[in-house]
Amino acid sequence: MKHSFFLSLALGAGWLLSPESLVIAGNGAGRMGWLTIPLLASIALLYTVCAKLINSPQLPDQVDKKHFMLQSMTGIIPATSLRIAAVIPLVILGATALLVTSGYTFNEVFLYWFPNFGFSFLLLALLTILQLFPEKYIFKAQICFVSLAAGGLLILALYGITTTELVVTQVFKQPSSFSSSAFASMFLLFAWSTFSSEKQQPSVLVPVAGLILFSCWILVSLSYVDAERLASSTIPYMTAARRIMGEPGRQIMGIIVISGTCAAITGLLLVCRRMLWSVAGTTSHDSSSGKALRWFFPPLIAIITGSLMATGLAGDEQLEVLLRGALILWLIYYDLLCLAAVLQTQKATQTIPIAGATCTVILLAAVFILISSNTHRMEMLRFLLSMFAISGLLSTIWFFINKDRNQYP
């Protein structure tokens, strides 16, 4: 199981199949029409190039070479700060938003009498308990979550393609227009998609698989739902599912939303734990630091997430702004990681990898567009700066506590 090809795919596809990703894809399709598909293809290609760059055999062969590359470029404290800021806010805010979405979906699609927040807290408890099991069971559960979500979306897409009154290719005759903000949002669709736990990095196939799946879904959505409706809806995926297959379509989409939520949260927790191992100075779950992260980190995240849901953030518009900010933090981290890989490659080969450098610049431009085009840009900037400040403080404290163990590369 440790070297499972499907495991690496499942870890990378967790966020890709989340309800938030379905919203980004649906809104983007509504705003840009069929043009969404070639633009999505360009982003998938960009992430594939970045993954190849970061995992190039020409880079230093370290146990955790990603963290090593960042340390080489920025130093230990900034590198640690970037890693903490990239993962912790996204895990907490992502779990809060997705669990609430699943709660409402379960209440509206399956059991009207079951409290929506009750289901959200129940799912949070179950996913937290899952994290306390040995990793081989978590991996198996993750593969099941991803398979359910991807399989359900594929069933709806193929059913829609084969039963539509019009040929799906007629979508390409519909009006389309380019939107820089919608295009930049598509970069968030593939967040975490190139993560892999193994050195062979088979997860570069996740952007390709995601492109194929979402291209089919976007074509079907545009065939059944008006573009204006997709662009303005907060649940475009549910609107499309109902138009495609009626009540059974809603039920299938309900399964997709819940399993996609489980896949995203489980994947985020696994990725976060592995990234924090390097911060703690270990790469093994059998070490004291690894065991501490396994037993105390998931319950801590659950307590914080539950508190946010209980205090009303879940129903606040501010949550969407904060979640988008957390995704931008990850994009900033990934962009700087690509920059570090470009510099390390140049140092090793005396040549600049043009494709990798170009993708790094495009990612940076996407970050600026995402921030500047957001209607709550000032709140987002304050959130980004505060997260960097808090992570910097935590990194500094950790560095001085473990000063004897920390050495600059």
mmCIF file of C-alpha atoms in Angstrom:
data_model
loop_
_atom_site.group_PDB
_atom_site.id
_atom_site.type_symbol
_atom_site.label_atom_id
_atom_site.label_comp_id
_atom_site.label_asym_id
_atom_site.label_seq_id
_atom_site.Cartn_x
_atom_site.Cartn_y
_atom_site.Cartn_z
ATOM 1 C CA MET A 1 0.000 0.000 0.000
ATOM 2 C CA LYS A 2 2.923 2.297 0.685
ATOM 3 C CA HIS A 3 3.882 2.496 -2.961
ATOM 4 C CA SER A 4 0.348 2.375 -4.326
ATOM 5 C CA PHE A 5 -0.122 4.275 -7.551
ATOM 6 C CA PHE A 6 -3.785 4.824 -6.671
ATOM 7 C CA LEU A 7 -2.820 6.218 -3.271
ATOM 8 C CA SER A 8 -0.706 8.982 -4.806
ATOM 9 C CA LEU A 9 -3.559 9.820 -7.159
ATOM 10 C CA ALA A 10 -6.052 9.824 -4.285
ATOM 11 C CA LEU A 11 -3.925 12.157 -2.152
ATOM 12 C CA GLY A 12 -3.577 14.632 -5.004
ATOM 13 C CA ALA A 13 -7.235 14.457 -6.059
ATOM 14 C CA GLY A 14 -8.717 15.167 -2.618
ATOM 15 C CA TRP A 15 -9.196 18.914 -3.002
ATOM 16 C CA LEU A 16 -9.912 18.615 -6.729
ATOM 17 C CA LEU A 17 -13.173 16.769 -5.970
ATOM 18 C CA SER A 18 -14.301 19.006 -3.098
ATOM 19 C CA PRO A 19 -17.556 21.015 -3.290
ATOM 20 C CA GLU A 20 -15.493 24.220 -3.405
ATOM 21 C CA SER A 21 -13.769 23.012 -6.568
ATOM 22 C CA LEU A 22 -17.151 22.187 -8.102
ATOM 23 C CA VAL A 23 -18.265 25.746 -7.355
ATOM 24 C CA ILE A 24 -15.132 27.221 -8.937
ATOM 25 C CA ALA A 25 -15.584 25.079 -12.056
ATOM 26 C CA GLY A 26 -19.312 25.832 -12.352
ATOM 27 C CA ASN A 27 -18.978 29.591 -11.839
ATOM 28 C CA GLY A 28 -16.019 29.701 -14.220
ATOM 29 C CA ALA A 29 -17.991 27.849 -16.901
ATOM 30 C CA GLY A 30 -20.872 30.279 -16.477
ATOM 31 C CA ARG A 31 -18.636 33.325 -16.837
ATOM 32 C CA MET A 32 -16.379 32.128 -19.669
ATOM 33 C CA GLY A 33 -18.473 29.478 -21.455
ATOM 34 C CA TRP A 34 -16.690 26.835 -23.496
ATOM 35 C CA LEU A 35 -13.481 28.890 -23.272
ATOM 36 C CA THR A 36 -13.168 27.474 -19.762
ATOM 37 C CA ILE A 37 -12.001 24.121 -21.157
ATOM 38 C CA PRO A 38 -8.873 25.250 -23.089
ATOM 39 C CA LEU A 39 -7.992 27.607 -20.241
ATOM 40 C CA LEU A 40 -8.368 24.746 -17.778
ATOM 41 C CA ALA A 41 -6.092 22.672 -20.026
ATOM 42 C CA SER A 42 -3.416 25.375 -19.891
ATOM 43 C CA ILE A 43 -3.578 25.427 -16.086
ATOM 44 C CA ALA A 44 -3.370 21.631 -15.902
ATOM 45 C CA LEU A 45 -0.290 21.801 -18.133
ATOM 46 C CA LEU A 46 1.211 24.499 -15.902
ATOM 47 C CA TYR A 47 0.803 22.384 -12.760
ATOM 48 C CA THR A 48 2.267 19.391 -14.560
ATOM 49 C CA VAL A 49 5.329 21.417 -15.587
ATOM 50 C CA CYS A 50 5.689 22.757 -12.024
ATOM 51 C CA ALA A 51 5.471 19.237 -10.568
ATOM 52 C CA LYS A 52 8.159 18.003 -12.955
ATOM 53 C CA LEU A 53 10.322 20.996 -12.055
ATOM 54 C CA ILE A 54 9.997 20.553 -8.290
ATOM 55 C CA ASN A 55 10.646 16.808 -8.474
ATOM 56 C CA SER A 56 13.458 16.990 -11.030
ATOM 57 C CA PRO A 57 16.287 14.456 -10.417
ATOM 58 C CA GLN A 58 18.746 17.325 -10.964
ATOM 59 C CA LEU A 59 17.689 18.874 -7.655
ATOM 60 C CA PRO A 60 19.359 17.967 -4.322
ATOM 61 C CA ASP A 61 18.530 14.436 -3.199
ATOM 62 C CA GLN A 62 17.317 15.282 0.303
ATOM 63 C CA VAL A 63 14.817 13.431 2.483
ATOM 64 C CA ASP A 64 12.501 16.451 2.209
ATOM 65 C CA LYS A 65 13.974 18.356 -0.686
ATOM 66 C CA LYS A 66 11.016 20.758 -0.965
ATOM 67 C CA HIS A 67 11.653 22.160 2.494
ATOM 68 C CA PHE A 68 15.408 22.047 1.859
ATOM 69 C CA MET A 69 15.014 24.128 -1.326
ATOM 70 C CA LEU A 70 12.940 26.756 0.469
ATOM 71 C CA GLN A 71 15.488 26.910 3.299
ATOM 72 C CA SER A 72 18.272 27.383 0.765
ATOM 73 C CA MET A 73 16.446 30.334 -0.767
ATOM 74 C CA THR A 74 14.927 32.040 2.283
ATOM 75 C CA GLY A 75 16.447 30.557 5.434
ATOM 76 C CA ILE A 76 14.961 28.254 8.072
ATOM 77 C CA ILE A 77 12.524 30.624 9.776
ATOM 78 C CA PRO A 78 10.942 32.073 6.580
ATOM 79 C CA ALA A 79 10.718 28.603 5.014
ATOM 80 C CA THR A 80 9.030 27.206 8.115
ATOM 81 C CA SER A 81 6.704 30.212 8.257
ATOM 82 C CA LEU A 82 5.669 29.694 4.640
ATOM 83 C CA ARG A 83 4.937 26.032 5.233
ATOM 84 C CA ILE A 84 2.829 26.689 8.333
ATOM 85 C CA ALA A 85 0.916 29.552 6.669
ATOM 86 C CA ALA A 86 0.247 27.410 3.599
ATOM 87 C CA VAL A 87 -1.275 24.411 5.365
ATOM 88 C CA ILE A 88 -2.786 25.262 8.764
ATOM 89 C CA PRO A 89 -5.305 27.969 7.656
ATOM 90 C CA LEU A 90 -6.424 25.895 4.680
ATOM 91 C CA VAL A 91 -7.004 22.783 6.769
ATOM 92 C CA ILE A 92 -9.057 24.674 9.369
ATOM 93 C CA LEU A 93 -11.037 26.959 7.064
ATOM 94 C CA GLY A 94 -11.398 24.331 4.353
ATOM 95 C CA ALA A 95 -12.762 21.804 6.843
ATOM 96 C CA THR A 96 -15.180 24.390 8.276
ATOM 97 C CA ALA A 97 -16.590 25.413 4.892
ATOM 98 C CA LEU A 98 -16.796 21.904 3.439
ATOM 99 C CA LEU A 99 -18.400 20.346 6.524
ATOM 100 C CA VAL A 100 -21.112 22.994 6.558
ATOM 101 C CA THR A 101 -21.768 22.397 2.852
ATOM 102 C CA SER A 102 -22.052 18.657 3.487
ATOM 103 C CA GLY A 103 -24.402 19.270 6.405
ATOM 104 C CA TYR A 104 -26.783 21.356 4.321
ATOM 105 C CA THR A 105 -26.556 18.892 1.445
ATOM 106 C CA PHE A 106 -27.388 15.919 3.663
ATOM 107 C CA ASN A 107 -30.313 17.801 5.196
ATOM 108 C CA GLU A 108 -31.782 18.973 1.872
ATOM 109 C CA VAL A 109 -31.140 15.866 -0.234
ATOM 110 C CA PHE A 110 -31.418 12.883 2.093
ATOM 111 C CA LEU A 111 -32.984 13.563 5.520
ATOM 112 C CA TYR A 112 -34.913 16.807 6.009
ATOM 113 C CA TRP A 113 -35.455 16.101 9.718
ATOM 114 C CA PHE A 114 -31.735 15.613 10.469
ATOM 115 C CA PRO A 115 -30.081 18.851 11.729
ATOM 116 C CA ASN A 116 -27.594 20.113 9.154
ATOM 117 C CA PHE A 117 -25.052 21.171 11.767
ATOM 118 C CA GLY A 118 -25.609 17.888 13.540
ATOM 119 C CA PHE A 119 -24.422 16.044 10.454
ATOM 120 C CA SER A 120 -21.483 18.446 10.072
ATOM 121 C CA PHE A 121 -20.293 17.742 13.623
ATOM 122 C CA LEU A 122 -20.900 14.002 13.192
ATOM 123 C CA LEU A 123 -18.819 13.934 10.016
ATOM 124 C CA LEU A 124 -16.079 15.977 11.717
ATOM 125 C CA ALA A 125 -15.960 13.475 14.578
ATOM 126 C CA LEU A 126 -15.791 10.481 12.231
ATOM 127 C CA LEU A 127 -13.031 11.997 10.079
ATOM 128 C CA THR A 128 -11.052 12.918 13.217
ATOM 129 C CA ILE A 129 -11.337 9.369 14.551
ATOM 130 C CA LEU A 130 -10.192 8.072 11.156
ATOM 131 C CA GLN A 131 -6.965 10.081 11.503
ATOM 132 C CA LEU A 132 -6.120 8.149 14.681
ATOM 133 C CA PHE A 133 -6.056 4.825 12.831
ATOM 134 C CA PRO A 134 -2.856 3.450 11.248
ATOM 135 C CA GLU A 135 -2.065 5.186 7.975
ATOM 136 C CA LYS A 136 -2.803 2.134 5.834
ATOM 137 C CA TYR A 137 -6.483 2.366 6.843
ATOM 138 C CA ILE A 138 -6.547 6.118 6.220
ATOM 139 C CA PHE A 139 -5.104 5.525 2.753
ATOM 140 C CA LYS A 140 -7.742 2.915 1.952
ATOM 141 C CA ALA A 141 -10.498 5.246 3.124
ATOM 142 C CA GLN A 142 -9.059 8.079 1.017
ATOM 143 C CA ILE A 143 -9.079 5.914 -2.102
ATOM 144 C CA CYS A 144 -12.734 5.029 -1.408
ATOM 145 C CA PHE A 145 -13.716 8.686 -0.902
ATOM 146 C CA VAL A 146 -12.030 9.790 -4.127
ATOM 147 C CA SER A 147 -13.454 6.860 -6.101
ATOM 148 C CA LEU A 148 -17.000 7.630 -4.939
ATOM 149 C CA ALA A 149 -16.736 11.332 -5.789
ATOM 150 C CA ALA A 150 -15.015 10.860 -9.147
ATOM 151 C CA GLY A 151 -17.249 7.938 -10.116
ATOM 152 C CA GLY A 152 -20.437 9.845 -9.290
ATOM 153 C CA LEU A 153 -19.335 12.908 -11.258
ATOM 154 C CA LEU A 154 -18.367 10.736 -14.209
ATOM 155 C CA ILE A 155 -21.755 8.956 -14.144
ATOM 156 C CA LEU A 156 -23.635 12.268 -14.212
ATOM 157 C CA ALA A 157 -21.409 13.646 -16.979
ATOM 158 C CA LEU A 158 -21.711 10.578 -19.212
ATOM 159 C CA TYR A 159 -25.469 10.308 -18.617
ATOM 160 C CA GLY A 160 -25.875 13.954 -19.533
ATOM 161 C CA ILE A 161 -23.786 13.570 -22.690
ATOM 162 C CA THR A 162 -25.780 10.557 -23.914
ATOM 163 C CA THR A 163 -29.272 11.865 -23.083
ATOM 164 C CA THR A 164 -29.129 15.556 -24.017
ATOM 165 C CA GLU A 165 -31.485 16.599 -26.814
ATOM 166 C CA LEU A 166 -28.740 18.617 -28.453
ATOM 167 C CA VAL A 167 -25.266 17.448 -29.394
ATOM 168 C CA VAL A 168 -22.889 18.448 -26.602
ATOM 169 C CA THR A 169 -20.471 19.965 -29.109
ATOM 170 C CA GLN A 170 -23.113 22.662 -29.750
ATOM 171 C CA VAL A 171 -21.748 24.239 -26.577
ATOM 172 C CA PHE A 172 -18.779 25.459 -28.598
ATOM 173 C CA LYS A 173 -21.165 27.620 -30.649
ATOM 174 C CA GLN A 174 -22.390 29.447 -27.564
ATOM 175 C CA PRO A 175 -20.985 32.908 -26.734
ATOM 176 C CA SER A 176 -17.815 32.928 -24.651
ATOM 177 C CA SER A 177 -15.628 35.605 -23.121
ATOM 178 C CA PHE A 178 -12.396 35.773 -21.150
ATOM 179 C CA SER A 179 -12.453 36.810 -17.499
ATOM 180 C CA SER A 180 -9.109 37.295 -15.780
ATOM 181 C CA SER A 181 -10.596 36.798 -12.307
ATOM 182 C CA ALA A 182 -12.439 33.610 -13.304
ATOM 183 C CA PHE A 183 -9.300 32.334 -15.040
ATOM 184 C CA ALA A 184 -7.188 33.052 -11.945
ATOM 185 C CA SER A 185 -9.736 31.229 -9.764
ATOM 186 C CA MET A 186 -9.181 28.126 -11.870
ATOM 187 C CA PHE A 187 -5.647 27.947 -10.454
ATOM 188 C CA LEU A 188 -7.228 27.176 -7.080
ATOM 189 C CA LEU A 189 -9.049 24.214 -8.599
ATOM 190 C CA PHE A 190 -5.785 22.254 -8.816
ATOM 191 C CA ALA A 191 -4.437 23.286 -5.406
ATOM 192 C CA TRP A 192 -2.651 20.310 -3.778
ATOM 193 C CA SER A 193 -3.174 18.249 -6.966
ATOM 194 C CA THR A 194 0.518 17.546 -7.507
ATOM 195 C CA PHE A 195 1.195 16.319 -3.997
ATOM 196 C CA SER A 196 2.547 12.788 -3.708
ATOM 197 C CA SER A 197 4.008 10.766 -0.895
ATOM 198 C CA GLU A 198 6.392 8.799 -3.072
ATOM 199 C CA LYS A 199 9.583 9.700 -4.911
ATOM 200 C CA GLN A 200 8.266 8.546 -8.294
ATOM 201 C CA GLN A 201 5.603 11.285 -8.105
ATOM 202 C CA PRO A 202 2.822 9.681 -10.179
ATOM 203 C CA SER A 203 0.460 12.417 -8.988
ATOM 204 C CA VAL A 204 1.396 14.570 -11.999
ATOM 205 C CA LEU A 205 -1.403 12.637 -13.685
ATOM 206 C CA VAL A 206 -3.976 14.205 -11.344
ATOM 207 C CA PRO A 207 -4.179 17.511 -13.291
ATOM 208 C CA VAL A 208 -4.634 15.513 -16.521
ATOM 209 C CA ALA A 209 -7.326 13.288 -15.025
ATOM 210 C CA GLY A 210 -8.975 16.338 -13.453
ATOM 211 C CA LEU A 211 -8.940 18.142 -16.797
ATOM 212 C CA ILE A 212 -10.718 15.260 -18.536
ATOM 213 C CA LEU A 213 -13.319 14.853 -15.780
ATOM 214 C CA PHE A 214 -14.079 18.563 -15.421
ATOM 215 C CA SER A 215 -14.129 19.133 -19.198
ATOM 216 C CA CYS A 216 -16.919 16.550 -19.467
ATOM 217 C CA TRP A 217 -18.737 18.077 -16.496
ATOM 218 C CA ILE A 218 -18.418 21.638 -17.837
ATOM 219 C CA LEU A 219 -19.704 20.608 -21.267
ATOM 220 C CA VAL A 220 -22.724 18.889 -19.744
ATOM 221 C CA SER A 221 -23.405 21.757 -17.337
ATOM 222 C CA LEU A 222 -23.390 24.280 -20.183
ATOM 223 C CA SER A 223 -25.680 21.972 -22.197
ATOM 224 C CA TYR A 224 -28.340 21.834 -19.481
ATOM 225 C CA VAL A 225 -28.028 25.124 -17.564
ATOM 226 C CA ASP A 226 -27.891 28.726 -18.748
ATOM 227 C CA ALA A 227 -24.469 30.311 -18.396
ATOM 228 C CA GLU A 228 -25.892 33.188 -16.345
ATOM 229 C CA ARG A 229 -27.389 30.735 -13.862
ATOM 230 C CA LEU A 230 -24.101 28.858 -13.514
ATOM 231 C CA ALA A 231 -22.159 32.078 -13.008
ATOM 232 C CA SER A 232 -24.399 33.406 -10.239
ATOM 233 C CA SER A 233 -25.293 30.184 -8.402
ATOM 234 C CA THR A 234 -23.650 29.266 -5.099
ATOM 235 C CA ILE A 235 -24.352 25.579 -5.831
ATOM 236 C CA PRO A 236 -23.998 25.295 -9.635
ATOM 237 C CA TYR A 237 -23.186 21.603 -9.335
ATOM 238 C CA MET A 238 -26.557 20.825 -7.723
ATOM 239 C CA THR A 239 -28.434 22.884 -10.301
ATOM 240 C CA ALA A 240 -26.740 20.974 -13.139
ATOM 241 C CA ALA A 241 -27.272 17.574 -11.480
ATOM 242 C CA ARG A 242 -31.014 18.216 -11.090
ATOM 243 C CA ARG A 243 -31.356 19.295 -14.734
ATOM 244 C CA ILE A 244 -29.439 16.253 -15.955
ATOM 245 C CA MET A 245 -31.117 13.445 -14.016
ATOM 246 C CA GLY A 246 -33.817 14.965 -11.842
ATOM 247 C CA GLU A 247 -34.135 13.696 -8.256
ATOM 248 C CA PRO A 248 -31.690 10.775 -8.770
ATOM 249 C CA GLY A 249 -29.197 13.340 -10.046
ATOM 250 C CA ARG A 250 -29.568 15.360 -6.831
ATOM 251 C CA GLN A 251 -28.988 12.226 -4.776
ATOM 252 C CA ILE A 252 -25.886 11.277 -6.762
ATOM 253 C CA MET A 253 -24.586 14.820 -6.379
ATOM 254 C CA GLY A 254 -25.311 14.597 -2.648
ATOM 255 C CA ILE A 255 -23.059 11.535 -2.476
ATOM 256 C CA ILE A 256 -20.413 13.376 -4.508
ATOM 257 C CA VAL A 257 -20.497 16.388 -2.163
ATOM 258 C CA ILE A 258 -20.219 14.309 1.015
ATOM 259 C CA SER A 259 -17.550 11.926 -0.316
ATOM 260 C CA GLY A 260 -15.683 14.861 -1.881
ATOM 261 C CA THR A 261 -15.729 16.617 1.489
ATOM 262 C CA CYS A 262 -14.346 13.500 3.180
ATOM 263 C CA ALA A 263 -11.655 13.171 0.493
ATOM 264 C CA ALA A 264 -10.638 16.824 0.744
ATOM 265 C CA ILE A 265 -10.438 16.930 4.552
ATOM 266 C CA THR A 266 -8.687 13.558 4.834
ATOM 267 C CA GLY A 267 -6.229 14.517 2.114
ATOM 268 C CA LEU A 268 -5.568 17.944 3.629
ATOM 269 C CA LEU A 269 -4.907 16.449 7.058
ATOM 270 C CA LEU A 270 -2.518 13.855 5.610
ATOM 271 C CA VAL A 271 -0.650 16.416 3.509
ATOM 272 C CA CYS A 272 -0.516 18.871 6.418
ATOM 273 C CA ARG A 273 0.835 16.246 8.783
ATOM 274 C CA ARG A 274 3.549 15.209 6.312
ATOM 275 C CA MET A 275 4.557 18.820 5.676
ATOM 276 C CA LEU A 276 4.754 19.539 9.401
ATOM 277 C CA TRP A 277 6.977 16.497 9.937
ATOM 278 C CA SER A 278 9.826 18.360 8.250
ATOM 279 C CA VAL A 279 9.149 21.414 10.424
ATOM 280 C CA ALA A 280 9.372 19.174 13.490
ATOM 281 C CA GLY A 281 12.625 17.692 12.189
ATOM 282 C CA THR A 282 11.318 14.218 11.345
ATOM 283 C CA THR A 283 10.077 12.271 8.327
ATOM 284 C CA SER A 284 8.598 9.294 10.155
ATOM 285 C CA HIS A 285 5.314 8.742 11.963
ATOM 286 C CA ASP A 286 7.175 6.353 14.286
ATOM 287 C CA SER A 287 9.285 9.132 15.842
ATOM 288 C CA SER A 288 8.176 11.040 18.941
ATOM 289 C CA SER A 289 7.301 14.121 16.861
ATOM 290 C CA GLY A 290 5.455 11.981 14.323
ATOM 291 C CA LYS A 291 3.435 10.267 17.049
ATOM 292 C CA ALA A 292 2.582 13.630 18.623
ATOM 293 C CA LEU A 293 1.327 14.940 15.291
ATOM 294 C CA ARG A 294 -0.717 11.786 14.769
ATOM 295 C CA TRP A 295 -2.432 11.772 18.179
ATOM 296 C CA PHE A 296 -2.791 15.473 19.018
ATOM 297 C CA PHE A 297 -2.945 17.323 15.691
ATOM 298 C CA PRO A 298 -6.272 15.905 14.335
ATOM 299 C CA PRO A 299 -8.186 16.456 17.613
ATOM 300 C CA LEU A 300 -6.754 19.991 17.862
ATOM 301 C CA ILE A 301 -7.893 20.793 14.308
ATOM 302 C CA ALA A 302 -11.306 19.265 15.115
ATOM 303 C CA ILE A 303 -11.699 21.439 18.226
ATOM 304 C CA ILE A 304 -10.800 24.619 16.330
ATOM 305 C CA THR A 305 -13.039 23.703 13.387
ATOM 306 C CA GLY A 306 -15.936 22.801 15.673
ATOM 307 C CA SER A 307 -15.513 26.086 17.534
ATOM 308 C CA LEU A 308 -15.655 28.065 14.283
ATOM 309 C CA MET A 309 -18.826 26.248 13.254
ATOM 310 C CA ALA A 310 -20.416 26.736 16.680
ATOM 311 C CA THR A 311 -19.615 30.471 16.841
ATOM 312 C CA GLY A 312 -21.376 31.222 13.564
ATOM 313 C CA LEU A 313 -18.506 31.663 11.106
ATOM 314 C CA ALA A 314 -19.950 28.811 9.048
ATOM 315 C CA GLY A 315 -22.964 30.875 8.037
ATOM 316 C CA ASP A 316 -21.031 34.101 7.537
ATOM 317 C CA GLU A 317 -20.015 35.485 4.147
ATOM 318 C CA GLN A 318 -16.615 36.149 5.702
ATOM 319 C CA LEU A 319 -15.847 32.420 5.608
ATOM 320 C CA GLU A 320 -15.724 32.443 1.813
ATOM 321 C CA VAL A 321 -13.257 35.351 1.893
ATOM 322 C CA LEU A 322 -11.059 33.613 4.466
ATOM 323 C CA LEU A 323 -11.127 30.309 2.577
ATOM 324 C CA ARG A 324 -10.141 32.057 -0.636
ATOM 325 C CA GLY A 325 -7.325 33.739 1.303
ATOM 326 C CA ALA A 326 -6.138 30.377 2.638
ATOM 327 C CA LEU A 327 -6.053 28.995 -0.911
ATOM 328 C CA ILE A 328 -4.037 32.029 -2.008
ATOM 329 C CA LEU A 329 -1.577 31.354 0.822
ATOM 330 C CA TRP A 330 -1.057 27.866 -0.584
ATOM 331 C CA LEU A 331 -0.600 29.303 -4.089
ATOM 332 C CA ILE A 332 2.030 31.747 -2.762
ATOM 333 C CA TYR A 333 3.876 28.883 -1.073
ATOM 334 C CA TYR A 334 3.733 26.757 -4.223
ATOM 335 C CA ASP A 335 4.936 29.656 -6.379
ATOM 336 C CA LEU A 336 7.918 30.293 -4.092
ATOM 337 C CA LEU A 337 8.662 26.564 -4.108
ATOM 338 C CA CYS A 338 8.756 26.678 -7.909
ATOM 339 C CA LEU A 339 11.054 29.711 -7.756
ATOM 340 C CA ALA A 340 13.369 27.842 -5.385
ATOM 341 C CA ALA A 341 13.395 24.881 -7.795
ATOM 342 C CA VAL A 342 14.268 27.198 -10.698
ATOM 343 C CA LEU A 343 17.195 28.674 -8.736
ATOM 344 C CA GLN A 344 18.429 25.240 -7.636
ATOM 345 C CA THR A 345 18.206 23.930 -11.214
ATOM 346 C CA GLN A 346 20.126 26.929 -12.506
ATOM 347 C CA LYS A 347 22.771 26.346 -9.852
ATOM 348 C CA ALA A 348 23.109 22.656 -10.752
ATOM 349 C CA THR A 349 22.992 22.939 -14.571
ATOM 350 C CA GLN A 350 24.064 26.558 -15.179
ATOM 351 C CA THR A 351 20.939 27.019 -17.302
ATOM 352 C CA ILE A 352 17.512 28.460 -16.472
ATOM 353 C CA PRO A 353 14.568 26.066 -17.041
ATOM 354 C CA ILE A 354 12.506 28.338 -19.291
ATOM 355 C CA ALA A 355 9.253 26.409 -18.963
ATOM 356 C CA GLY A 356 9.488 26.278 -15.176
ATOM 357 C CA ALA A 357 10.431 29.941 -14.879
ATOM 358 C CA THR A 358 7.525 30.939 -17.130
ATOM 359 C CA CYS A 359 5.052 28.924 -15.059
ATOM 360 C CA THR A 360 6.424 30.529 -11.879
ATOM 361 C CA VAL A 361 5.762 34.010 -13.280
ATOM 362 C CA ILE A 362 2.243 33.014 -14.379
ATOM 363 C CA LEU A 363 1.474 31.662 -10.902
ATOM 364 C CA LEU A 364 2.648 34.924 -9.374
ATOM 365 C CA ALA A 365 0.408 36.878 -11.751
ATOM 366 C CA ALA A 366 -2.537 34.665 -10.754
ATOM 367 C CA VAL A 367 -1.927 35.532 -7.082
ATOM 368 C CA PHE A 368 -2.042 39.275 -7.812
ATOM 369 C CA ILE A 369 -5.200 38.929 -9.906
ATOM 370 C CA LEU A 370 -6.941 36.844 -7.237
ATOM 371 C CA ILE A 371 -6.213 39.466 -4.592
ATOM 372 C CA SER A 372 -6.890 42.596 -6.655
ATOM 373 C CA SER A 373 -10.110 41.287 -8.238
ATOM 374 C CA ASN A 374 -11.673 40.242 -4.935
ATOM 375 C CA THR A 375 -14.381 42.618 -3.694
ATOM 376 C CA HIS A 376 -13.101 42.118 -0.137
ATOM 377 C CA ARG A 377 -9.444 42.686 -1.034
ATOM 378 C CA MET A 378 -8.627 44.743 2.075
ATOM 379 C CA GLU A 379 -10.014 42.071 4.402
ATOM 380 C CA MET A 380 -8.099 39.456 2.441
ATOM 381 C CA LEU A 381 -4.848 41.421 2.639
ATOM 382 C CA ARG A 382 -5.265 41.774 6.395
ATOM 383 C CA PHE A 383 -5.881 38.036 6.650
ATOM 384 C CA LEU A 384 -2.801 37.197 4.553
ATOM 385 C CA LEU A 385 -0.553 39.523 6.542
ATOM 386 C CA SER A 386 -1.878 38.280 9.876
ATOM 387 C CA MET A 387 -1.317 34.640 8.869
ATOM 388 C CA PHE A 388 2.254 35.401 7.833
ATOM 389 C CA ALA A 389 2.831 37.264 11.101
ATOM 390 C CA ILE A 390 1.424 34.456 13.262
ATOM 391 C CA SER A 391 3.297 31.729 11.371
ATOM 392 C CA GLY A 392 6.473 33.801 11.563
ATOM 393 C CA LEU A 393 6.097 34.127 15.320
ATOM 394 C CA LEU A 394 5.484 30.387 15.722
ATOM 395 C CA SER A 395 8.458 29.580 13.500
ATOM 396 C CA THR A 396 10.740 31.885 15.468
ATOM 397 C CA ILE A 397 9.672 30.354 18.787
ATOM 398 C CA TRP A 398 10.169 26.848 17.412
ATOM 399 C CA PHE A 399 13.586 27.765 16.009
ATOM 400 C CA PHE A 400 14.933 29.069 19.321
ATOM 401 C CA ILE A 401 13.475 26.165 21.297
ATOM 402 C CA ASN A 402 15.250 23.732 18.962
ATOM 403 C CA LYS A 403 18.211 25.924 18.073
ATOM 404 C CA ASP A 404 20.773 23.171 18.524
ATOM 405 C CA ARG A 405 18.993 20.943 16.004
ATOM 406 C CA ASN A 406 18.507 23.623 13.337
ATOM 407 C CA GLN A 407 21.212 24.301 10.801
ATOM 408 C CA TYR A 408 21.030 26.364 7.656
ATOM 409 C CA PRO A 409 21.714 24.367 4.536
#
